[in-house]
Amino acid sequence: MELFTTTWAALRRAVHELPDEAFALPSGCRGWLVRDLVGHLVIDAQDVLITLATPAEDAPTADALSYWTPTPTPPDGTDPHDALTVRLAAAYEDPGLLRDHLEDLGGAAERAALLAEPDLPVATQGMSLTVRDYLHAYVLEWTLHHLDLLAHLGPEDAPAPPPVEGLAEARDMVERRLRLRLPAGWSDADADALRLATGGESLTDTQRAELEELGPRGGMLPLSFG
């Protein structure tokens, strides 16, 4: 649960540090600008608050890994929910309003997480899981979106990257969920490894060959965790 707050605080801090002009740049999420991604984070914060206030009526049916269903086709911004996110983000007009709303909801979500009973089962998206597992699932969400936030920013605009402990845990979660270890040569670049494995960055022929050497599961990559 500590990594939830660490990665979430780092992501919100990164948004706070963005210059206004960066909100109109592309993000690492296909079809979304940076402002659209920040709008999505507002919705994510709302989801955390809703879920923490929704006790499950049955025993946990999922954990921090099975919460995710990797798919071969990443979102492209055309799904109705994704398109709604774009319209909502555009309605803010002033990036400062979007920053402030994220911090208001994001701070509340962090406080609610700290106050929640870790072993309480909560319900979300048709599944139930403990608060501990639910919040840990978001370590991957926050880390990938932190990378998405920085994907197309130049050094003059880019805030600090995700915390190293979040990157390491997110990589381990991806590997455990996929039941494979990413190529050993990717071991010193968790950010690059995560983006390559989840479709955030295009694979070179060499990298694709390295994955195919891992067997059928490696050949399935990249897979989206969106």
Short mmCIF file of C-alpha atoms in Angstrom, two decimals:
data_model
loop_
_atom_site.label_atom_id
_atom_site.label_comp_id
_atom_site.label_asym_id
_atom_site.label_seq_id
_atom_site.Cartn_x
_atom_site.Cartn_y
_atom_site.Cartn_z
CA MET A 1 0.00 0.00 0.00
CA GLU A 2 2.96 2.31 0.56
CA LEU A 3 3.87 2.05 -3.13
CA PHE A 4 0.37 3.20 -4.05
CA THR A 5 0.89 6.51 -2.27
CA THR A 6 4.50 6.84 -3.48
CA THR A 7 3.66 6.35 -7.15
CA TRP A 8 0.42 8.35 -6.97
CA ALA A 9 2.05 11.33 -5.28
CA ALA A 10 4.90 11.27 -7.82
CA LEU A 11 2.44 11.23 -10.74
CA ARG A 12 0.40 14.12 -9.35
CA ARG A 13 3.60 16.07 -8.69
CA ALA A 14 4.65 15.48 -12.30
CA VAL A 15 1.31 16.88 -13.54
CA HIS A 16 1.70 19.89 -11.25
CA GLU A 17 5.14 20.61 -12.74
CA LEU A 18 3.99 20.51 -16.37
CA PRO A 19 4.07 23.87 -18.19
CA ASP A 20 0.71 24.90 -19.64
CA GLU A 21 1.87 24.36 -23.22
CA ALA A 22 2.68 20.70 -22.49
CA PHE A 23 -1.04 19.92 -22.06
CA ALA A 24 -1.53 20.31 -25.83
CA LEU A 25 1.25 17.83 -26.70
CA PRO A 26 0.67 14.14 -27.49
CA SER A 27 0.83 11.68 -24.61
CA GLY A 28 1.96 8.07 -24.71
CA CYS A 29 -1.69 6.96 -24.93
CA ARG A 30 -2.73 6.71 -28.57
CA GLY A 31 -5.34 9.30 -29.50
CA TRP A 32 -4.87 11.30 -26.30
CA LEU A 33 -3.11 14.58 -25.64
CA VAL A 34 -1.44 15.15 -22.29
CA ARG A 35 -4.54 17.04 -21.13
CA ASP A 36 -6.70 14.00 -22.01
CA LEU A 37 -4.45 11.74 -19.98
CA VAL A 38 -4.70 14.12 -17.02
CA GLY A 39 -8.49 14.08 -17.44
CA HIS A 40 -8.33 10.30 -17.28
CA LEU A 41 -6.37 10.55 -14.02
CA VAL A 42 -9.20 12.66 -12.58
CA ILE A 43 -11.60 9.83 -13.45
CA ASP A 44 -9.16 7.29 -11.98
CA ALA A 45 -9.11 9.23 -8.70
CA GLN A 46 -12.91 9.19 -8.65
CA ASP A 47 -12.88 5.43 -9.25
CA VAL A 48 -10.52 4.92 -6.31
CA LEU A 49 -12.82 6.91 -4.03
CA ILE A 50 -15.90 5.05 -5.25
CA THR A 51 -14.30 1.62 -4.89
CA LEU A 52 -12.95 2.27 -1.41
CA ALA A 53 -16.50 3.20 -0.39
CA THR A 54 -18.03 0.06 -1.96
CA PRO A 55 -17.58 -2.99 0.29
CA ALA A 56 -17.93 -6.30 -1.56
CA GLU A 57 -20.64 -8.74 -0.55
CA ASP A 58 -18.54 -11.80 -1.37
CA ALA A 59 -15.01 -13.06 -0.85
CA PRO A 60 -12.26 -11.74 -3.13
CA THR A 61 -12.40 -13.07 -6.68
CA ALA A 62 -9.27 -11.26 -7.93
CA ASP A 63 -5.93 -9.95 -6.74
CA ALA A 64 -3.52 -7.21 -7.83
CA LEU A 65 -2.40 -9.25 -10.86
CA SER A 66 -5.64 -10.83 -12.07
CA TYR A 67 -7.25 -7.37 -11.84
CA TRP A 68 -5.51 -6.77 -15.18
CA THR A 69 -6.56 -8.39 -18.47
CA PRO A 70 -3.77 -7.80 -21.01
CA THR A 71 -5.02 -7.37 -24.58
CA PRO A 72 -3.19 -7.31 -27.93
CA THR A 73 -4.97 -4.14 -29.09
CA PRO A 74 -4.18 -0.98 -27.12
CA PRO A 75 -6.82 1.74 -26.72
CA ASP A 76 -6.72 4.30 -29.52
CA GLY A 77 -8.99 7.01 -28.12
CA THR A 78 -12.03 6.04 -30.21
CA ASP A 79 -13.82 3.93 -27.59
CA PRO A 80 -16.92 5.87 -26.36
CA HIS A 81 -15.50 6.13 -22.84
CA ASP A 82 -12.13 7.31 -24.15
CA ALA A 83 -13.82 9.83 -26.45
CA LEU A 84 -15.84 11.15 -23.49
CA THR A 85 -12.59 11.62 -21.57
CA VAL A 86 -11.28 13.79 -24.42
CA ARG A 87 -14.41 15.99 -24.38
CA LEU A 88 -14.32 16.35 -20.60
CA ALA A 89 -10.63 17.28 -20.61
CA ALA A 90 -11.18 19.89 -23.34
CA ALA A 91 -13.98 21.47 -21.31
CA TYR A 92 -11.50 22.61 -18.65
CA GLU A 93 -9.81 24.96 -21.18
CA ASP A 94 -7.41 26.31 -18.56
CA PRO A 95 -4.77 23.68 -17.65
CA GLY A 96 -4.65 25.15 -14.15
CA LEU A 97 -8.26 24.10 -13.54
CA LEU A 98 -7.46 20.56 -14.61
CA ARG A 99 -4.37 20.47 -12.37
CA ASP A 100 -6.37 21.76 -9.38
CA HIS A 101 -9.21 19.26 -9.89
CA LEU A 102 -6.74 16.39 -10.11
CA GLU A 103 -5.02 17.48 -6.91
CA ASP A 104 -8.32 17.90 -5.05
CA LEU A 105 -9.61 14.46 -6.02
CA GLY A 106 -6.18 12.85 -6.02
CA GLY A 107 -5.38 14.07 -2.53
CA ALA A 108 -8.74 12.79 -1.30
CA ALA A 109 -8.10 9.40 -2.93
CA GLU A 110 -4.71 9.17 -1.23
CA ARG A 111 -6.16 10.03 2.18
CA ALA A 112 -8.98 7.51 1.71
CA ALA A 113 -6.41 4.85 0.81
CA LEU A 114 -4.43 5.53 3.96
CA LEU A 115 -7.57 5.29 6.10
CA ALA A 116 -8.97 2.13 4.48
CA GLU A 117 -8.82 -1.30 6.12
CA PRO A 118 -6.27 -3.24 4.00
CA ASP A 119 -8.03 -6.61 4.22
CA LEU A 120 -11.55 -5.31 3.54
CA PRO A 121 -12.96 -6.74 0.27
CA VAL A 122 -14.20 -4.04 -2.09
CA ALA A 123 -16.15 -4.30 -5.34
CA THR A 124 -15.20 -2.86 -8.72
CA GLN A 125 -15.70 -3.76 -12.38
CA GLY A 126 -17.61 -6.92 -11.57
CA MET A 127 -14.93 -8.33 -9.28
CA SER A 128 -14.07 -8.18 -5.61
CA LEU A 129 -10.61 -7.88 -4.11
CA THR A 130 -9.05 -6.66 -0.91
CA VAL A 131 -8.22 -2.99 -0.51
CA ARG A 132 -4.56 -4.00 -0.33
CA ASP A 133 -4.70 -5.77 -3.72
CA TYR A 134 -6.84 -3.08 -5.31
CA LEU A 135 -4.42 -0.33 -4.36
CA HIS A 136 -1.43 -2.41 -5.39
CA ALA A 137 -2.96 -2.93 -8.84
CA TYR A 138 -2.82 0.84 -9.22
CA VAL A 139 0.95 0.88 -8.76
CA LEU A 140 1.10 -0.44 -12.33
CA GLU A 141 -1.56 2.04 -13.50
CA TRP A 142 0.21 5.06 -12.01
CA THR A 143 3.64 4.00 -13.25
CA LEU A 144 2.54 3.32 -16.83
CA HIS A 145 0.62 6.59 -16.98
CA HIS A 146 3.57 8.49 -15.55
CA LEU A 147 5.60 7.14 -18.47
CA ASP A 148 2.75 8.04 -20.85
CA LEU A 149 2.78 11.58 -19.49
CA LEU A 150 6.46 12.00 -20.34
CA ALA A 151 6.48 10.09 -23.64
CA HIS A 152 6.67 13.05 -26.02
CA LEU A 153 7.95 15.82 -23.78
CA GLY A 154 11.30 17.41 -24.39
CA PRO A 155 13.85 17.76 -21.58
CA GLU A 156 12.78 21.39 -21.03
CA ASP A 157 9.18 20.32 -20.29
CA ALA A 158 9.56 16.91 -18.68
CA PRO A 159 9.13 16.59 -14.90
CA ALA A 160 10.82 13.85 -12.88
CA PRO A 161 10.30 10.23 -14.03
CA PRO A 162 8.43 7.63 -11.96
CA PRO A 163 10.15 6.55 -8.72
CA VAL A 164 12.59 3.69 -9.22
CA GLU A 165 10.81 1.46 -6.72
CA GLY A 166 7.55 1.92 -8.61
CA LEU A 167 9.23 1.11 -11.92
CA ALA A 168 10.78 -2.05 -10.50
CA GLU A 169 7.51 -3.23 -8.97
CA ALA A 170 5.51 -2.41 -12.11
CA ARG A 171 7.94 -4.41 -14.22
CA ASP A 172 7.72 -7.33 -11.81
CA MET A 173 3.90 -7.15 -11.92
CA VAL A 174 3.90 -7.23 -15.72
CA GLU A 175 6.28 -10.19 -15.74
CA ARG A 176 4.28 -12.12 -13.14
CA ARG A 177 0.98 -11.38 -14.89
CA LEU A 178 2.39 -12.58 -18.21
CA ARG A 179 4.27 -15.46 -16.55
CA LEU A 180 7.57 -14.68 -18.21
CA ARG A 181 10.69 -12.68 -17.52
CA LEU A 182 11.51 -9.97 -20.01
CA PRO A 183 14.88 -10.29 -21.80
CA ALA A 184 17.84 -10.06 -19.47
CA GLY A 185 19.34 -7.32 -21.64
CA TRP A 186 16.45 -5.07 -20.64
CA SER A 187 17.28 -5.37 -16.94
CA ASP A 188 18.82 -1.92 -16.47
CA ALA A 189 16.02 0.05 -18.12
CA ASP A 190 12.74 -0.70 -16.37
CA ALA A 191 11.00 2.29 -17.98
CA ASP A 192 11.96 1.19 -21.50
CA ALA A 193 11.17 -2.44 -20.71
CA LEU A 194 7.68 -1.52 -19.48
CA ARG A 195 6.90 0.61 -22.51
CA LEU A 196 8.17 -2.05 -24.91
CA ALA A 197 6.25 -4.86 -23.22
CA THR A 198 2.99 -2.90 -23.01
CA GLY A 199 3.02 -1.29 -26.45
CA GLY A 200 4.07 2.19 -25.41
CA GLU A 201 7.16 2.01 -27.59
CA SER A 202 7.73 0.19 -30.87
CA LEU A 203 9.87 -2.94 -30.83
CA THR A 204 12.95 -3.13 -33.00
CA ASP A 205 13.56 -6.31 -35.00
CA THR A 206 16.25 -7.27 -32.48
CA GLN A 207 13.93 -6.76 -29.51
CA ARG A 208 11.16 -8.74 -31.18
CA ALA A 209 13.59 -11.58 -31.81
CA GLU A 210 14.62 -11.49 -28.14
CA LEU A 211 10.99 -11.86 -27.13
CA GLU A 212 10.38 -14.73 -29.53
CA GLU A 213 13.31 -16.56 -27.96
CA LEU A 214 11.29 -16.62 -24.73
CA GLY A 215 8.71 -18.89 -26.35
CA PRO A 216 5.05 -18.45 -27.35
CA ARG A 217 4.29 -16.03 -24.53
CA GLY A 218 7.14 -13.76 -25.52
CA GLY A 219 5.93 -13.79 -29.12
CA MET A 220 2.56 -12.42 -27.99
CA LEU A 221 4.06 -9.16 -26.79
CA PRO A 222 3.40 -6.29 -26.71
CA LEU A 223 0.17 -6.51 -24.71
CA SER A 224 -1.75 -3.53 -23.43
CA PHE A 225 -2.65 -3.20 -19.75
CA GLY A 226 -4.97 -0.26 -20.40
#
